[in-house]
Amino acid sequence: MSKKEKLISLIVLVCLVLLVTVIGYQKYHENIRPTKESSPASTVETEPISSQKE
């Protein structure tokens, strides 16, 4: 039972870290170099996010 719980918690932790890393990398990449040509959808999504920060 404890082994199963450890495995589940480990998987959840890895998923969370991966998610945070991907989101953080995307935000960092967009802040440094906003690529409108390669990803027009992401630039549209960043507009409401930046307005919320301000």
PDB file of N, CA and C in Angstrom:
ATOM      1  N   MET A   1       0.837  -1.207   0.000  1.00  0.00           N
ATOM      2  CA  MET A   1       0.000   0.000   0.000  1.00  0.00           C
ATOM      3  C   MET A   1       0.870   1.256   0.000  1.00  0.00           C
ATOM      4  N   SER A   2       1.895   1.269   0.849  1.00  0.00           N
ATOM      5  CA  SER A   2       2.771   2.445   0.928  1.00  0.00           C
ATOM      6  C   SER A   2       3.613   2.587  -0.343  1.00  0.00           C
ATOM      7  N   LYS A   3       3.996   1.445  -0.919  1.00  0.00           N
ATOM      8  CA  LYS A   3       4.777   1.491  -2.167  1.00  0.00           C
ATOM      9  C   LYS A   3       3.940   2.092  -3.290  1.00  0.00           C
ATOM     10  N   LYS A   4       2.666   1.709  -3.336  1.00  0.00           N
ATOM     11  CA  LYS A   4       1.770   2.228  -4.375  1.00  0.00           C
ATOM     12  C   LYS A   4       1.596   3.730  -4.207  1.00  0.00           C
ATOM     13  N   GLU A   5       1.414   4.178  -2.969  1.00  0.00           N
ATOM     14  CA  GLU A   5       1.241   5.609  -2.695  1.00  0.00           C
ATOM     15  C   GLU A   5       2.500   6.386  -3.071  1.00  0.00           C
ATOM     16  N   LYS A   6       3.663   5.819  -2.770  1.00  0.00           N
ATOM     17  CA  LYS A   6       4.937   6.469  -3.128  1.00  0.00           C
ATOM     18  C   LYS A   6       5.051   6.606  -4.641  1.00  0.00           C
ATOM     19  N   LEU A   7       4.674   5.559  -5.356  1.00  0.00           N
ATOM     20  CA  LEU A   7       4.745   5.571  -6.821  1.00  0.00           C
ATOM     21  C   LEU A   7       3.810   6.633  -7.394  1.00  0.00           C
ATOM     22  N   ILE A   8       2.589   6.693  -6.870  1.00  0.00           N
ATOM     23  CA  ILE A   8       1.604   7.681  -7.344  1.00  0.00           C
ATOM     24  C   ILE A   8       2.090   9.095  -7.056  1.00  0.00           C
ATOM     25  N   SER A   9       2.588   9.320  -5.846  1.00  0.00           N
ATOM     26  CA  SER A   9       3.074  10.658  -5.479  1.00  0.00           C
ATOM     27  C   SER A   9       4.284  11.052  -6.328  1.00  0.00           C
ATOM     28  N   LEU A  10       5.125  10.079  -6.644  1.00  0.00           N
ATOM     29  CA  LEU A  10       6.300  10.337  -7.486  1.00  0.00           C
ATOM     30  C   LEU A  10       5.869  10.740  -8.894  1.00  0.00           C
ATOM     31  N   ILE A  11       4.893  10.021  -9.447  1.00  0.00           N
ATOM     32  CA  ILE A  11       4.383  10.331 -10.791  1.00  0.00           C
ATOM     33  C   ILE A  11       3.753  11.717 -10.809  1.00  0.00           C
ATOM     34  N   VAL A  12       2.968  12.035  -9.780  1.00  0.00           N
ATOM     35  CA  VAL A  12       2.320  13.349  -9.693  1.00  0.00           C
ATOM     36  C   VAL A  12       3.373  14.448  -9.593  1.00  0.00           C
ATOM     37  N   LEU A  13       4.404  14.206  -8.783  1.00  0.00           N
ATOM     38  CA  LEU A  13       5.480  15.187  -8.606  1.00  0.00           C
ATOM     39  C   LEU A  13       6.210  15.434  -9.926  1.00  0.00           C
ATOM     40  N   VAL A  14       6.532  14.359 -10.634  1.00  0.00           N
ATOM     41  CA  VAL A  14       7.225  14.474 -11.925  1.00  0.00           C
ATOM     42  C   VAL A  14       6.364  15.236 -12.928  1.00  0.00           C
ATOM     43  N   CYS A  15       5.067  14.931 -12.953  1.00  0.00           N
ATOM     44  CA  CYS A  15       4.148  15.623 -13.870  1.00  0.00           C
ATOM     45  C   CYS A  15       4.087  17.111 -13.549  1.00  0.00           C
ATOM     46  N   LEU A  16       4.020  17.451 -12.267  1.00  0.00           N
ATOM     47  CA  LEU A  16       3.961  18.856 -11.853  1.00  0.00           C
ATOM     48  C   LEU A  16       5.237  19.588 -12.249  1.00  0.00           C
ATOM     49  N   VAL A  17       6.370  18.973 -11.979  1.00  0.00           N
ATOM     50  CA  VAL A  17       7.661  19.590 -12.322  1.00  0.00           C
ATOM     51  C   VAL A  17       7.766  19.802 -13.827  1.00  0.00           C
ATOM     52  N   LEU A  18       7.346  18.796 -14.587  1.00  0.00           N
ATOM     53  CA  LEU A  18       7.388  18.885 -16.051  1.00  0.00           C
ATOM     54  C   LEU A  18       6.487  20.014 -16.544  1.00  0.00           C
ATOM     55  N   LEU A  19       5.290  20.102 -15.971  1.00  0.00           N
ATOM     56  CA  LEU A  19       4.328  21.138 -16.359  1.00  0.00           C
ATOM     57  C   LEU A  19       4.883  22.524 -16.055  1.00  0.00           C
ATOM     58  N   VAL A  20       5.407  22.706 -14.849  1.00  0.00           N
ATOM     59  CA  VAL A  20       5.969  24.004 -14.445  1.00  0.00           C
ATOM     60  C   VAL A  20       7.164  24.367 -15.327  1.00  0.00           C
ATOM     61  N   THR A  21       7.991  23.371 -15.630  1.00  0.00           N
ATOM     62  CA  THR A  21       9.169  23.614 -16.470  1.00  0.00           C
ATOM     63  C   THR A  21       8.769  24.055 -17.872  1.00  0.00           C
ATOM     64  N   VAL A  22       7.779  23.384 -18.452  1.00  0.00           N
ATOM     65  CA  VAL A  22       7.315  23.716 -19.808  1.00  0.00           C
ATOM     66  C   VAL A  22       6.704  25.110 -19.838  1.00  0.00           C
ATOM     67  N   ILE A  23       5.839  25.414 -18.857  1.00  0.00           N
ATOM     68  CA  ILE A  23       5.193  26.738 -18.800  1.00  0.00           C
ATOM     69  C   ILE A  23       6.241  27.820 -18.567  1.00  0.00           C
ATOM     70  N   GLY A  24       7.155  27.571 -17.645  1.00  0.00           N
ATOM     71  CA  GLY A  24       8.207  28.540 -17.346  1.00  0.00           C
ATOM     72  C   GLY A  24       9.108  28.780 -18.539  1.00  0.00           C
ATOM     73  N   TYR A  25       9.447  27.716 -19.264  1.00  0.00           N
ATOM     74  CA  TYR A  25      10.308  27.848 -20.444  1.00  0.00           C
ATOM     75  C   TYR A  25       9.598  28.638 -21.537  1.00  0.00           C
ATOM     76  N   GLN A  26       8.313  28.373 -21.738  1.00  0.00           N
ATOM     77  CA  GLN A  26       7.544  29.085 -22.767  1.00  0.00           C
ATOM     78  C   GLN A  26       7.462  30.569 -22.444  1.00  0.00           C
ATOM     79  N   LYS A  27       7.183  30.911 -21.189  1.00  0.00           N
ATOM     80  CA  LYS A  27       7.097  32.323 -20.790  1.00  0.00           C
ATOM     81  C   LYS A  27       8.460  32.999 -20.934  1.00  0.00           C
ATOM     82  N   TYR A  28       9.517  32.318 -20.512  1.00  0.00           N
ATOM     83  CA  TYR A  28      10.876  32.860 -20.608  1.00  0.00           C
ATOM     84  C   TYR A  28      11.259  33.064 -22.066  1.00  0.00           C
ATOM     85  N   HIS A  29      10.936  32.093 -22.910  1.00  0.00           N
ATOM     86  CA  HIS A  29      11.275  32.156 -24.335  1.00  0.00           C
ATOM     87  C   HIS A  29      10.512  33.293 -25.014  1.00  0.00           C
ATOM     88  N   GLU A  30       9.248  33.484 -24.639  1.00  0.00           N
ATOM     89  CA  GLU A  30       8.435  34.539 -25.247  1.00  0.00           C
ATOM     90  C   GLU A  30       8.900  35.917 -24.788  1.00  0.00           C
ATOM     91  N   ASN A  31       9.323  36.029 -23.530  1.00  0.00           N
ATOM     92  CA  ASN A  31       9.794  37.318 -23.012  1.00  0.00           C
ATOM     93  C   ASN A  31      11.105  37.728 -23.686  1.00  0.00           C
ATOM     94  N   ILE A  32      11.995  36.776 -23.895  1.00  0.00           N
ATOM     95  CA  ILE A  32      13.287  37.070 -24.519  1.00  0.00           C
ATOM     96  C   ILE A  32      13.113  37.341 -26.013  1.00  0.00           C
ATOM     97  N   ARG A  33      12.413  36.453 -26.690  1.00  0.00           N
ATOM     98  CA  ARG A  33      12.267  36.565 -28.146  1.00  0.00           C
ATOM     99  C   ARG A  33      10.832  36.232 -28.568  1.00  0.00           C
ATOM    100  N   PRO A  34       9.948  37.215 -28.651  1.00  0.00           N
ATOM    101  CA  PRO A  34       8.557  36.945 -29.060  1.00  0.00           C
ATOM    102  C   PRO A  34       8.469  36.547 -30.535  1.00  0.00           C
ATOM    103  N   THR A  35       8.209  35.272 -30.782  1.00  0.00           N
ATOM    104  CA  THR A  35       8.177  34.775 -32.161  1.00  0.00           C
ATOM    105  C   THR A  35       6.739  34.788 -32.674  1.00  0.00           C
ATOM    106  N   LYS A  36       6.400  35.817 -33.413  1.00  0.00           N
ATOM    107  CA  LYS A  36       5.048  35.934 -33.954  1.00  0.00           C
ATOM    108  C   LYS A  36       4.879  35.059 -35.197  1.00  0.00           C
ATOM    109  N   GLU A  37       5.948  34.885 -35.965  1.00  0.00           N
ATOM    110  CA  GLU A  37       5.854  34.117 -37.205  1.00  0.00           C
ATOM    111  C   GLU A  37       5.686  32.620 -36.940  1.00  0.00           C
ATOM    112  N   SER A  38       6.469  32.092 -36.009  1.00  0.00           N
ATOM    113  CA  SER A  38       6.439  30.655 -35.766  1.00  0.00           C
ATOM    114  C   SER A  38       5.226  30.235 -34.933  1.00  0.00           C
ATOM    115  N   SER A  39       4.772  31.092 -33.997  1.00  0.00           N
ATOM    116  CA  SER A  39       3.631  30.723 -33.157  1.00  0.00           C
ATOM    117  C   SER A  39       2.693  31.916 -32.949  1.00  0.00           C
ATOM    118  N   PRO A  40       1.776  32.156 -33.880  1.00  0.00           N
ATOM    119  CA  PRO A  40       0.837  33.276 -33.744  1.00  0.00           C
ATOM    120  C   PRO A  40      -0.207  33.026 -32.656  1.00  0.00           C
ATOM    121  N   ALA A  41      -0.524  31.764 -32.387  1.00  0.00           N
ATOM    122  CA  ALA A  41      -1.536  31.431 -31.388  1.00  0.00           C
ATOM    123  C   ALA A  41      -1.037  31.774 -29.979  1.00  0.00           C
ATOM    124  N   SER A  42       0.238  31.504 -29.699  1.00  0.00           N
ATOM    125  CA  SER A  42       0.788  31.752 -28.370  1.00  0.00           C
ATOM    126  C   SER A  42       0.879  33.248 -28.077  1.00  0.00           C
ATOM    127  N   THR A  43       1.160  34.053 -29.101  1.00  0.00           N
ATOM    128  CA  THR A  43       1.262  35.500 -28.895  1.00  0.00           C
ATOM    129  C   THR A  43      -0.106  36.087 -28.574  1.00  0.00           C
ATOM    130  N   VAL A  44      -1.158  35.488 -29.130  1.00  0.00           N
ATOM    131  CA  VAL A  44      -2.522  35.949 -28.840  1.00  0.00           C
ATOM    132  C   VAL A  44      -2.878  35.595 -27.397  1.00  0.00           C
ATOM    133  N   GLU A  45      -2.416  34.429 -26.942  1.00  0.00           N
ATOM    134  CA  GLU A  45      -2.719  33.976 -25.590  1.00  0.00           C
ATOM    135  C   GLU A  45      -1.959  34.781 -24.531  1.00  0.00           C
ATOM    136  N   THR A  46      -0.806  35.320 -24.880  1.00  0.00           N
ATOM    137  CA  THR A  46       0.007  36.036 -23.900  1.00  0.00           C
ATOM    138  C   THR A  46      -0.559  37.420 -23.591  1.00  0.00           C
ATOM    139  N   GLU A  47      -1.386  37.960 -24.464  1.00  0.00           N
ATOM    140  CA  GLU A  47      -1.938  39.306 -24.255  1.00  0.00           C
ATOM    141  C   GLU A  47      -2.791  39.405 -22.982  1.00  0.00           C
ATOM    142  N   PRO A  48      -3.763  38.498 -22.763  1.00  0.00           N
ATOM    143  CA  PRO A  48      -4.544  38.577 -21.523  1.00  0.00           C
ATOM    144  C   PRO A  48      -3.707  38.277 -20.285  1.00  0.00           C
ATOM    145  N   ILE A  49      -2.686  37.432 -20.420  1.00  0.00           N
ATOM    146  CA  ILE A  49      -1.826  37.086 -19.284  1.00  0.00           C
ATOM    147  C   ILE A  49      -1.022  38.311 -18.844  1.00  0.00           C
ATOM    148  N   SER A  50      -0.477  39.057 -19.802  1.00  0.00           N
ATOM    149  CA  SER A  50       0.324  40.234 -19.479  1.00  0.00           C
ATOM    150  C   SER A  50      -0.545  41.330 -18.870  1.00  0.00           C
ATOM    151  N   SER A  51      -1.800  41.422 -19.298  1.00  0.00           N
ATOM    152  CA  SER A  51      -2.696  42.445 -18.753  1.00  0.00           C
ATOM    153  C   SER A  51      -3.077  42.108 -17.312  1.00  0.00           C
ATOM    154  N   GLN A  52      -3.148  40.803 -17.000  1.00  0.00           N
ATOM    155  CA  GLN A  52      -3.466  40.386 -15.638  1.00  0.00           C
ATOM    156  C   GLN A  52      -2.311  40.706 -14.687  1.00  0.00           C
ATOM    157  N   LYS A  53      -1.082  40.572 -15.162  1.00  0.00           N
ATOM    158  CA  LYS A  53       0.088  40.865 -14.325  1.00  0.00           C
ATOM    159  C   LYS A  53       0.108  42.339 -13.932  1.00  0.00           C
ATOM    160  N   GLU A  54      -0.222  43.203 -14.869  1.00  0.00           N
ATOM    161  CA  GLU A  54      -0.215  44.640 -14.597  1.00  0.00           C
ATOM    162  C   GLU A  54      -1.412  44.995 -13.732  1.00  0.00           C
TER     163      GLU A  54
END
